[in-house]
Amino acid sequence: MTYGYLTADLVDAFVALVVDAGQRLGGSSDPRVIRQVARDALDPQGHAVISTALVDGRLVGAVIALVGGSRSYWLRFPARHPLVGGRMAGHRLREAVLSRAASSRRARPAPAAPGGVGRQISAAEDAVAVVPPAAGAGPSLRDHGADVAFGALALVAADQRGRGIGVGVYEQVFARLRERGITNYRGSIEFGNEASVRMCAALGFTIYRYPHGWFVSIDLAER
């Protein structure tokens, strides 16, 4: 297994991996837009960071993190991102963009678990402590600055799952984000993708439960 970052010779394989994920999950994607994101990642100061995992030279995993240097960039990006309009690797970008008010209204009230502020969701997710947002509070992807990255996409080839590849590509993207001065990484996981939730819990994410899925956040400065 070799971990690294997207290079020009991997762009075609990266596009194919993302398109395949979209087809398998019933979503849609535009290869031209995916290439645009890939080109952005090839720029050391671009708005995207893409980490990769290779097995015998084959691209089998990737994580895309979006690095927005301004509020206007972040608010425009959902309108042209390949995740919009379809499910891509369990993420739903539109639903991830939550205002604080909407987060509070949609959050499920839940009692605190013994000895902590979280609660168990189900036996399948017993490693996940969920912090219910207080009234008027909760995470928001609209409150950000140049020190925050949004995890837009994380995927592993179907025949390579269960080998810990996801953890490796996350750690790789975290390293590059820290080099760029990013201190917080946020993302979303669609309901039903408990494997990704457990992986995020193992990586040390704070995880919030909402009716549509999960919002995850991690402080990179403390890793």
PDB file of C-alpha atoms in Angstrom:
ATOM      1  CA  MET A   1       0.000   0.000   0.000  1.00  0.00           C
ATOM      2  CA  THR A   2       1.346   3.409  -0.979  1.00  0.00           C
ATOM      3  CA  TYR A   3      -0.205   6.642   0.284  1.00  0.00           C
ATOM      4  CA  GLY A   4       0.351  10.009  -1.346  1.00  0.00           C
ATOM      5  CA  TYR A   5      -1.412  12.839  -3.149  1.00  0.00           C
ATOM      6  CA  LEU A   6      -3.040  13.212  -6.533  1.00  0.00           C
ATOM      7  CA  THR A   7      -0.580  13.648  -9.388  1.00  0.00           C
ATOM      8  CA  ALA A   8      -1.213  14.447 -13.050  1.00  0.00           C
ATOM      9  CA  ASP A   9      -0.752  10.824 -14.109  1.00  0.00           C
ATOM     10  CA  LEU A  10      -3.500   9.696 -11.693  1.00  0.00           C
ATOM     11  CA  VAL A  11      -6.208  12.120 -12.824  1.00  0.00           C
ATOM     12  CA  ASP A  12      -7.869   9.692 -15.262  1.00  0.00           C
ATOM     13  CA  ALA A  13      -7.920   6.931 -12.640  1.00  0.00           C
ATOM     14  CA  PHE A  14      -9.276   9.374 -10.058  1.00  0.00           C
ATOM     15  CA  VAL A  15     -12.122  10.458 -12.349  1.00  0.00           C
ATOM     16  CA  ALA A  16     -12.969   6.812 -13.065  1.00  0.00           C
ATOM     17  CA  LEU A  17     -12.982   5.966  -9.336  1.00  0.00           C
ATOM     18  CA  VAL A  18     -15.369   8.828  -8.521  1.00  0.00           C
ATOM     19  CA  VAL A  19     -17.664   8.108 -11.466  1.00  0.00           C
ATOM     20  CA  ASP A  20     -17.792   4.419 -10.521  1.00  0.00           C
ATOM     21  CA  ALA A  21     -18.752   5.336  -6.950  1.00  0.00           C
ATOM     22  CA  GLY A  22     -21.545   7.525  -8.282  1.00  0.00           C
ATOM     23  CA  GLN A  23     -22.896   4.790 -10.533  1.00  0.00           C
ATOM     24  CA  ARG A  24     -22.814   2.138  -7.829  1.00  0.00           C
ATOM     25  CA  LEU A  25     -24.632   4.400  -5.357  1.00  0.00           C
ATOM     26  CA  GLY A  26     -27.329   5.507  -7.743  1.00  0.00           C
ATOM     27  CA  GLY A  27     -25.983   9.031  -8.113  1.00  0.00           C
ATOM     28  CA  SER A  28     -24.795  11.067 -11.016  1.00  0.00           C
ATOM     29  CA  SER A  29     -21.545  12.849 -11.711  1.00  0.00           C
ATOM     30  CA  ASP A  30     -20.040  14.938 -14.455  1.00  0.00           C
ATOM     31  CA  PRO A  31     -16.467  13.858 -15.312  1.00  0.00           C
ATOM     32  CA  ARG A  32     -15.699  17.381 -16.530  1.00  0.00           C
ATOM     33  CA  VAL A  33     -16.441  18.847 -13.111  1.00  0.00           C
ATOM     34  CA  ILE A  34     -14.477  16.098 -11.370  1.00  0.00           C
ATOM     35  CA  ARG A  35     -11.498  16.933 -13.582  1.00  0.00           C
ATOM     36  CA  GLN A  36     -11.877  20.564 -12.588  1.00  0.00           C
ATOM     37  CA  VAL A  37     -11.613  19.593  -8.912  1.00  0.00           C
ATOM     38  CA  ALA A  38      -8.607  17.393  -9.728  1.00  0.00           C
ATOM     39  CA  ARG A  39      -6.853  20.248 -11.538  1.00  0.00           C
ATOM     40  CA  ASP A  40      -7.472  22.455  -8.523  1.00  0.00           C
ATOM     41  CA  ALA A  41      -5.802  19.844  -6.319  1.00  0.00           C
ATOM     42  CA  LEU A  42      -2.695  19.804  -8.533  1.00  0.00           C
ATOM     43  CA  ASP A  43      -2.136  23.470  -7.658  1.00  0.00           C
ATOM     44  CA  PRO A  44      -0.225  23.642  -4.329  1.00  0.00           C
ATOM     45  CA  GLN A  45      -2.339  26.672  -3.397  1.00  0.00           C
ATOM     46  CA  GLY A  46      -5.585  25.402  -4.920  1.00  0.00           C
ATOM     47  CA  HIS A  47      -8.904  25.004  -3.153  1.00  0.00           C
ATOM     48  CA  ALA A  48      -8.744  21.188  -3.079  1.00  0.00           C
ATOM     49  CA  VAL A  49      -6.442  18.634  -1.451  1.00  0.00           C
ATOM     50  CA  ILE A  50      -6.744  15.024  -2.630  1.00  0.00           C
ATOM     51  CA  SER A  51      -4.931  12.195  -0.860  1.00  0.00           C
ATOM     52  CA  THR A  52      -4.587   8.814  -2.568  1.00  0.00           C
ATOM     53  CA  ALA A  53      -3.944   5.139  -1.869  1.00  0.00           C
ATOM     54  CA  LEU A  54      -2.304   2.865  -4.443  1.00  0.00           C
ATOM     55  CA  VAL A  55      -2.064  -0.928  -4.552  1.00  0.00           C
ATOM     56  CA  ASP A  56       0.415  -2.200  -7.157  1.00  0.00           C
ATOM     57  CA  GLY A  57       0.128   1.144  -8.937  1.00  0.00           C
ATOM     58  CA  ARG A  58      -3.673   1.072  -9.015  1.00  0.00           C
ATOM     59  CA  LEU A  59      -5.642   3.906  -7.398  1.00  0.00           C
ATOM     60  CA  VAL A  60      -7.949   2.297  -4.818  1.00  0.00           C
ATOM     61  CA  GLY A  61      -8.787   5.110  -2.407  1.00  0.00           C
ATOM     62  CA  ALA A  62      -9.023   8.880  -2.160  1.00  0.00           C
ATOM     63  CA  VAL A  63     -10.177  11.680   0.123  1.00  0.00           C
ATOM     64  CA  ILE A  64     -11.084  15.139  -1.183  1.00  0.00           C
ATOM     65  CA  ALA A  65     -10.831  18.082   1.199  1.00  0.00           C
ATOM     66  CA  LEU A  66     -11.971  21.524   0.081  1.00  0.00           C
ATOM     67  CA  VAL A  67      -9.953  24.431   1.412  1.00  0.00           C
ATOM     68  CA  GLY A  68     -11.914  27.675   1.137  1.00  0.00           C
ATOM     69  CA  GLY A  69      -9.946  30.867   1.699  1.00  0.00           C
ATOM     70  CA  SER A  70     -13.046  33.024   1.666  1.00  0.00           C
ATOM     71  CA  ARG A  71     -16.711  32.761   2.582  1.00  0.00           C
ATOM     72  CA  SER A  72     -17.779  33.615  -0.961  1.00  0.00           C
ATOM     73  CA  TYR A  73     -15.839  30.665  -2.407  1.00  0.00           C
ATOM     74  CA  TRP A  74     -17.445  28.207   0.000  1.00  0.00           C
ATOM     75  CA  LEU A  75     -20.968  29.467  -0.640  1.00  0.00           C
ATOM     76  CA  ARG A  76     -20.509  29.256  -4.428  1.00  0.00           C
ATOM     77  CA  PHE A  77     -18.859  25.853  -4.464  1.00  0.00           C
ATOM     78  CA  PRO A  78     -21.921  23.649  -3.745  1.00  0.00           C
ATOM     79  CA  ALA A  79     -23.584  24.938  -6.919  1.00  0.00           C
ATOM     80  CA  ARG A  80     -20.808  23.506  -9.109  1.00  0.00           C
ATOM     81  CA  HIS A  81     -19.521  20.567  -7.091  1.00  0.00           C
ATOM     82  CA  PRO A  82     -19.895  17.032  -8.546  1.00  0.00           C
ATOM     83  CA  LEU A  83     -21.640  15.815  -5.381  1.00  0.00           C
ATOM     84  CA  VAL A  84     -24.675  18.041  -5.953  1.00  0.00           C
ATOM     85  CA  GLY A  85     -27.702  16.197  -7.283  1.00  0.00           C
ATOM     86  CA  GLY A  86     -26.475  12.703  -6.505  1.00  0.00           C
ATOM     87  CA  ARG A  87     -25.114  10.444  -3.834  1.00  0.00           C
ATOM     88  CA  MET A  88     -21.347  10.079  -3.939  1.00  0.00           C
ATOM     89  CA  ALA A  89     -19.703   7.639  -1.528  1.00  0.00           C
ATOM     90  CA  GLY A  90     -22.319   8.211   1.143  1.00  0.00           C
ATOM     91  CA  HIS A  91     -22.054  11.992   1.284  1.00  0.00           C
ATOM     92  CA  ARG A  92     -24.759  14.507   0.435  1.00  0.00           C
ATOM     93  CA  LEU A  93     -23.301  17.963   0.033  1.00  0.00           C
ATOM     94  CA  ARG A  94     -26.545  19.911   0.096  1.00  0.00           C
ATOM     95  CA  GLU A  95     -27.607  18.340   3.376  1.00  0.00           C
ATOM     96  CA  ALA A  96     -24.166  18.927   4.834  1.00  0.00           C
ATOM     97  CA  VAL A  97     -24.502  22.697   4.501  1.00  0.00           C
ATOM     98  CA  LEU A  98     -26.446  23.327   7.705  1.00  0.00           C
ATOM     99  CA  SER A  99     -27.182  26.625   9.362  1.00  0.00           C
ATOM    100  CA  ARG A 100     -27.067  26.657  13.147  1.00  0.00           C
ATOM    101  CA  ALA A 101     -30.814  27.231  13.329  1.00  0.00           C
ATOM    102  CA  ALA A 102     -31.604  24.366  10.969  1.00  0.00           C
ATOM    103  CA  SER A 103     -29.222  22.102  12.851  1.00  0.00           C
ATOM    104  CA  SER A 104     -30.993  22.789  16.125  1.00  0.00           C
ATOM    105  CA  ARG A 105     -34.457  22.245  14.670  1.00  0.00           C
ATOM    106  CA  ARG A 106     -33.561  18.943  13.052  1.00  0.00           C
ATOM    107  CA  ALA A 107     -31.411  17.470  15.793  1.00  0.00           C
ATOM    108  CA  ARG A 108     -32.963  14.557  17.645  1.00  0.00           C
ATOM    109  CA  PRO A 109     -33.271  15.211  21.369  1.00  0.00           C
ATOM    110  CA  ALA A 110     -31.477  12.533  23.333  1.00  0.00           C
ATOM    111  CA  PRO A 111     -30.536  11.899  26.949  1.00  0.00           C
ATOM    112  CA  ALA A 112     -26.868  11.851  27.835  1.00  0.00           C
ATOM    113  CA  ALA A 113     -25.243   8.459  28.119  1.00  0.00           C
ATOM    114  CA  PRO A 114     -23.959   7.456  31.565  1.00  0.00           C
ATOM    115  CA  GLY A 115     -20.674   9.174  32.287  1.00  0.00           C
ATOM    116  CA  GLY A 116     -20.703  11.488  29.277  1.00  0.00           C
ATOM    117  CA  VAL A 117     -22.567  13.926  27.094  1.00  0.00           C
ATOM    118  CA  GLY A 118     -23.077  11.550  24.200  1.00  0.00           C
ATOM    119  CA  ARG A 119     -25.461   8.688  23.622  1.00  0.00           C
ATOM    120  CA  GLN A 120     -25.346   5.359  21.837  1.00  0.00           C
ATOM    121  CA  ILE A 121     -27.218   5.220  18.543  1.00  0.00           C
ATOM    122  CA  SER A 122     -27.513   1.464  18.119  1.00  0.00           C
ATOM    123  CA  ALA A 123     -25.613  -1.709  18.810  1.00  0.00           C
ATOM    124  CA  ALA A 124     -23.984  -1.375  15.400  1.00  0.00           C
ATOM    125  CA  GLU A 125     -22.633   2.052  16.343  1.00  0.00           C
ATOM    126  CA  ASP A 126     -21.704   1.450  19.966  1.00  0.00           C
ATOM    127  CA  ALA A 127     -18.319   3.169  19.537  1.00  0.00           C
ATOM    128  CA  VAL A 128     -19.905   6.466  18.557  1.00  0.00           C
ATOM    129  CA  ALA A 129     -20.700   9.133  21.147  1.00  0.00           C
ATOM    130  CA  VAL A 130     -23.099  11.674  19.707  1.00  0.00           C
ATOM    131  CA  VAL A 131     -23.224  15.203  21.102  1.00  0.00           C
ATOM    132  CA  PRO A 132     -26.754  16.595  20.677  1.00  0.00           C
ATOM    133  CA  PRO A 133     -26.554  20.322  19.829  1.00  0.00           C
ATOM    134  CA  ALA A 134     -28.124  22.666  22.360  1.00  0.00           C
ATOM    135  CA  ALA A 135     -30.913  25.006  21.296  1.00  0.00           C
ATOM    136  CA  GLY A 136     -29.527  27.633  18.932  1.00  0.00           C
ATOM    137  CA  ALA A 137     -26.174  25.861  18.737  1.00  0.00           C
ATOM    138  CA  GLY A 138     -24.646  23.028  16.762  1.00  0.00           C
ATOM    139  CA  PRO A 139     -22.060  22.774  13.997  1.00  0.00           C
ATOM    140  CA  SER A 140     -22.330  24.791  10.832  1.00  0.00           C
ATOM    141  CA  LEU A 141     -20.456  24.606   7.544  1.00  0.00           C
ATOM    142  CA  ARG A 142     -21.302  28.259   6.960  1.00  0.00           C
ATOM    143  CA  ASP A 143     -19.188  29.442   9.881  1.00  0.00           C
ATOM    144  CA  HIS A 144     -15.685  28.950   8.608  1.00  0.00           C
ATOM    145  CA  GLY A 145     -12.513  30.677   7.632  1.00  0.00           C
ATOM    146  CA  ALA A 146      -9.227  29.959   5.964  1.00  0.00           C
ATOM    147  CA  ASP A 147      -8.359  27.532   8.790  1.00  0.00           C
ATOM    148  CA  VAL A 148     -11.251  25.129   8.054  1.00  0.00           C
ATOM    149  CA  ALA A 149     -11.451  22.373   5.424  1.00  0.00           C
ATOM    150  CA  PHE A 150     -14.580  20.528   4.321  1.00  0.00           C
ATOM    151  CA  GLY A 151     -14.341  16.827   3.545  1.00  0.00           C
ATOM    152  CA  ALA A 152     -16.309  16.550   0.305  1.00  0.00           C
ATOM    153  CA  LEU A 153     -15.650  12.934  -0.612  1.00  0.00           C
ATOM    154  CA  ALA A 154     -14.033   9.817   0.825  1.00  0.00           C
ATOM    155  CA  LEU A 155     -14.081   6.572  -1.101  1.00  0.00           C
ATOM    156  CA  VAL A 156     -12.393   3.187  -1.365  1.00  0.00           C
ATOM    157  CA  ALA A 157     -12.678   0.773  -4.294  1.00  0.00           C
ATOM    158  CA  ALA A 158     -15.320  -1.877  -3.604  1.00  0.00           C
ATOM    159  CA  ASP A 159     -12.835  -4.755  -3.725  1.00  0.00           C
ATOM    160  CA  GLN A 160     -10.460  -3.070  -1.256  1.00  0.00           C
ATOM    161  CA  ARG A 161     -12.806  -2.279   1.629  1.00  0.00           C
ATOM    162  CA  GLY A 162     -12.060  -3.562   5.101  1.00  0.00           C
ATOM    163  CA  ARG A 163      -8.283  -3.187   4.733  1.00  0.00           C
ATOM    164  CA  GLY A 164      -7.899   0.074   6.642  1.00  0.00           C
ATOM    165  CA  ILE A 165      -7.340   2.119   3.495  1.00  0.00           C
ATOM    166  CA  GLY A 166      -9.795   4.792   4.596  1.00  0.00           C
ATOM    167  CA  VAL A 167      -7.822   5.528   7.750  1.00  0.00           C
ATOM    168  CA  GLY A 168      -4.620   5.859   5.740  1.00  0.00           C
ATOM    169  CA  VAL A 169      -5.987   8.328   3.188  1.00  0.00           C
ATOM    170  CA  TYR A 170      -7.561  10.413   5.952  1.00  0.00           C
ATOM    171  CA  GLU A 171      -4.263  10.612   7.833  1.00  0.00           C
ATOM    172  CA  GLN A 172      -2.547  11.608   4.587  1.00  0.00           C
ATOM    173  CA  VAL A 173      -4.968  14.426   3.836  1.00  0.00           C
ATOM    174  CA  PHE A 174      -4.739  15.634   7.453  1.00  0.00           C
ATOM    175  CA  ALA A 175      -0.952  15.938   7.103  1.00  0.00           C
ATOM    176  CA  ARG A 176      -1.229  18.140   4.006  1.00  0.00           C
ATOM    177  CA  LEU A 177      -3.947  20.284   5.561  1.00  0.00           C
ATOM    178  CA  ARG A 178      -1.787  20.949   8.613  1.00  0.00           C
ATOM    179  CA  GLU A 179       1.034  22.032   6.290  1.00  0.00           C
ATOM    180  CA  ARG A 180      -1.368  24.615   4.858  1.00  0.00           C
ATOM    181  CA  GLY A 181      -2.348  25.942   8.278  1.00  0.00           C
ATOM    182  CA  ILE A 182      -5.733  24.208   8.440  1.00  0.00           C
ATOM    183  CA  THR A 183      -6.764  23.481  12.027  1.00  0.00           C
ATOM    184  CA  ASN A 184     -10.237  21.956  11.595  1.00  0.00           C
ATOM    185  CA  TYR A 185     -11.726  19.381   9.221  1.00  0.00           C
ATOM    186  CA  ARG A 186     -15.502  18.959   8.869  1.00  0.00           C
ATOM    187  CA  GLY A 187     -17.673  16.659   6.841  1.00  0.00           C
ATOM    188  CA  SER A 188     -20.896  14.677   6.640  1.00  0.00           C
ATOM    189  CA  ILE A 189     -21.831  11.016   6.447  1.00  0.00           C
ATOM    190  CA  GLU A 190     -25.146   9.872   5.067  1.00  0.00           C
ATOM    191  CA  PHE A 191     -27.509   7.759   7.171  1.00  0.00           C
ATOM    192  CA  GLY A 192     -26.798   4.051   6.786  1.00  0.00           C
ATOM    193  CA  ASN A 193     -23.034   4.391   6.362  1.00  0.00           C
ATOM    194  CA  GLU A 194     -22.169   3.116   9.840  1.00  0.00           C
ATOM    195  CA  ALA A 195     -18.773   1.822   8.728  1.00  0.00           C
ATOM    196  CA  SER A 196     -17.624   5.374   7.974  1.00  0.00           C
ATOM    197  CA  VAL A 197     -19.011   6.553  11.306  1.00  0.00           C
ATOM    198  CA  ARG A 198     -17.014   3.918  13.192  1.00  0.00           C
ATOM    199  CA  MET A 199     -13.880   4.830  11.240  1.00  0.00           C
ATOM    200  CA  CYS A 200     -14.328   8.513  12.086  1.00  0.00           C
ATOM    201  CA  ALA A 201     -14.818   7.593  15.736  1.00  0.00           C
ATOM    202  CA  ALA A 202     -11.556   5.636  15.673  1.00  0.00           C
ATOM    203  CA  LEU A 203      -9.787   8.653  14.148  1.00  0.00           C
ATOM    204  CA  GLY A 204     -10.988  10.883  16.985  1.00  0.00           C
ATOM    205  CA  PHE A 205     -13.745  12.866  15.279  1.00  0.00           C
ATOM    206  CA  THR A 206     -16.498  14.578  17.250  1.00  0.00           C
ATOM    207  CA  ILE A 207     -19.702  13.184  15.758  1.00  0.00           C
ATOM    208  CA  TYR A 208     -23.136  14.827  15.694  1.00  0.00           C
ATOM    209  CA  ARG A 209     -26.271  12.840  14.829  1.00  0.00           C
ATOM    210  CA  TYR A 210     -29.015  14.324  12.653  1.00  0.00           C
ATOM    211  CA  PRO A 211     -32.068  12.715  11.042  1.00  0.00           C
ATOM    212  CA  HIS A 212     -30.349  12.602   7.633  1.00  0.00           C
ATOM    213  CA  GLY A 213     -27.014  11.293   8.914  1.00  0.00           C
ATOM    214  CA  TRP A 214     -23.960  12.545  10.783  1.00  0.00           C
ATOM    215  CA  PHE A 215     -21.844  15.689  10.888  1.00  0.00           C
ATOM    216  CA  VAL A 216     -18.196  15.042  11.843  1.00  0.00           C
ATOM    217  CA  SER A 217     -15.508  17.447  12.972  1.00  0.00           C
ATOM    218  CA  ILE A 218     -11.907  17.045  14.093  1.00  0.00           C
ATOM    219  CA  ASP A 219      -9.327  19.473  15.485  1.00  0.00           C
ATOM    220  CA  LEU A 220      -6.161  18.845  13.464  1.00  0.00           C
ATOM    221  CA  ALA A 221      -4.001  20.920  15.793  1.00  0.00           C
ATOM    222  CA  GLU A 222      -4.518  18.347  18.551  1.00  0.00           C
ATOM    223  CA  ARG A 223      -3.589  15.295  16.463  1.00  0.00           C
TER     224      ARG A 223
END
